[in-house]
Amino acid sequence: MFLFTLISAMLMTTDATTETRIEAKALPYAYDALAPAISEETLRYHHDKHYAGYVAKLNELIVETPYAGQALEEIVRTADGPIFNNAAQVWNHEFYFEELSPSAQHEPTGALAEAIDASFGSFDAMKSEMAKAAAALFGSGWVWLVEEASGKLSILPTHNADTPLRHGLKPLLCLDVWEHAYYIDYRNRRADAVAATWDLVDWKAVERRYRSR
Ligand code: MN
């Protein structure tokens, strides 16, 4: 009985500790699943070093702050400085990894396809506007397809960790244009990396985001 109590107490302590931590999510596919557009080496660095690094740093920073125990999205919406930077990078990367798939649906359908046509003229025009924004973004950042409050879709470039969640916009899709996302495979050719990403973007996942309220 004593042993049982002791083990229960240990388990409860473990639970209490993990509760306040942000857990790194596993990739939703194998490391080599997106090759050759995104190599296994790139994904190992991107997920295991960069993304997991932001998670570890965030957990260090939130110890004994009001953010410990908060949901990731809540931290992203309210924090500033290094806590915001690391939390937003965690959120942005999870959003990015989740929208890619080795068996992607290559085009939007239904209401999302209609909204893209209404906002940009065509799907190709949307992709080209997003690619142009990726090429024009100076330094590190992200390029987003977002839904405005009016229902109009638009392209939003953000610097560093900045994210549409802080601009009252609903994110639907992102491109990671930090050099770490493409330098192993494409060196300085960011435009080629963006072009190759289109084959992996799963519009089924983007449609789910668009439908969710
Ligand atoms: Mn990245």
PDB file of N, CA and C and ligand atoms in Angstrom, residues 46 50 54 89 93 96 142 176 178 180-181, ligand 1:
ATOM      1  N   HIS A  46      15.259  21.040 -39.548  1.00  0.00           N
ATOM      2  CA  HIS A  46      14.160  21.990 -39.361  1.00  0.00           C
ATOM      3  C   HIS A  46      13.293  21.593 -38.165  1.00  0.00           C
ATOM      4  N   HIS A  50      15.712  23.221 -35.186  1.00  0.00           N
ATOM      5  CA  HIS A  50      15.124  24.561 -35.127  1.00  0.00           C
ATOM      6  C   HIS A  50      13.815  24.568 -34.340  1.00  0.00           C
ATOM      7  N   TYR A  54      13.134  25.928 -30.431  1.00  0.00           N
ATOM      8  CA  TYR A  54      12.186  26.970 -29.987  1.00  0.00           C
ATOM      9  C   TYR A  54      11.334  26.445 -28.831  1.00  0.00           C
ATOM     10  N   GLN A  89       7.277  31.160 -32.946  1.00  0.00           N
ATOM     11  CA  GLN A  89       8.015  30.259 -33.839  1.00  0.00           C
ATOM     12  C   GLN A  89       7.544  28.815 -33.667  1.00  0.00           C
ATOM     13  N   HIS A  93       5.685  27.029 -36.848  1.00  0.00           N
ATOM     14  CA  HIS A  93       6.250  25.792 -37.406  1.00  0.00           C
ATOM     15  C   HIS A  93       5.255  24.641 -37.370  1.00  0.00           C
ATOM     16  N   TYR A  96       3.008  25.178 -40.209  1.00  0.00           N
ATOM     17  CA  TYR A  96       3.719  24.885 -41.467  1.00  0.00           C
ATOM     18  C   TYR A  96       3.848  23.378 -41.700  1.00  0.00           C
ATOM     19  N   TRP A 142       7.997  34.966 -42.719  1.00  0.00           N
ATOM     20  CA  TRP A 142       6.967  34.062 -43.211  1.00  0.00           C
ATOM     21  C   TRP A 142       6.086  34.818 -44.205  1.00  0.00           C
ATOM     22  N   ASP A 176       7.513  29.199 -45.011  1.00  0.00           N
ATOM     23  CA  ASP A 176       8.634  29.545 -44.134  1.00  0.00           C
ATOM     24  C   ASP A 176       9.756  30.047 -45.027  1.00  0.00           C
ATOM     25  N   TRP A 178      12.521  31.614 -43.737  1.00  0.00           N
ATOM     26  CA  TRP A 178      13.797  31.670 -43.023  1.00  0.00           C
ATOM     27  C   TRP A 178      14.795  30.820 -43.818  1.00  0.00           C
ATOM     28  N   HIS A 180      16.928  28.787 -42.852  1.00  0.00           N
ATOM     29  CA  HIS A 180      17.079  27.414 -42.345  1.00  0.00           C
ATOM     30  C   HIS A 180      16.069  26.457 -42.995  1.00  0.00           C
ATOM     31  N   ALA A 181      14.983  26.999 -43.568  1.00  0.00           N
ATOM     32  CA  ALA A 181      13.951  26.154 -44.174  1.00  0.00           C
ATOM     33  C   ALA A 181      14.398  25.581 -45.524  1.00  0.00           C
TER      34      ALA A 181
HETATM   35 MN    MN B   1      11.577  27.320 -39.963  1.00  0.00          MN
END
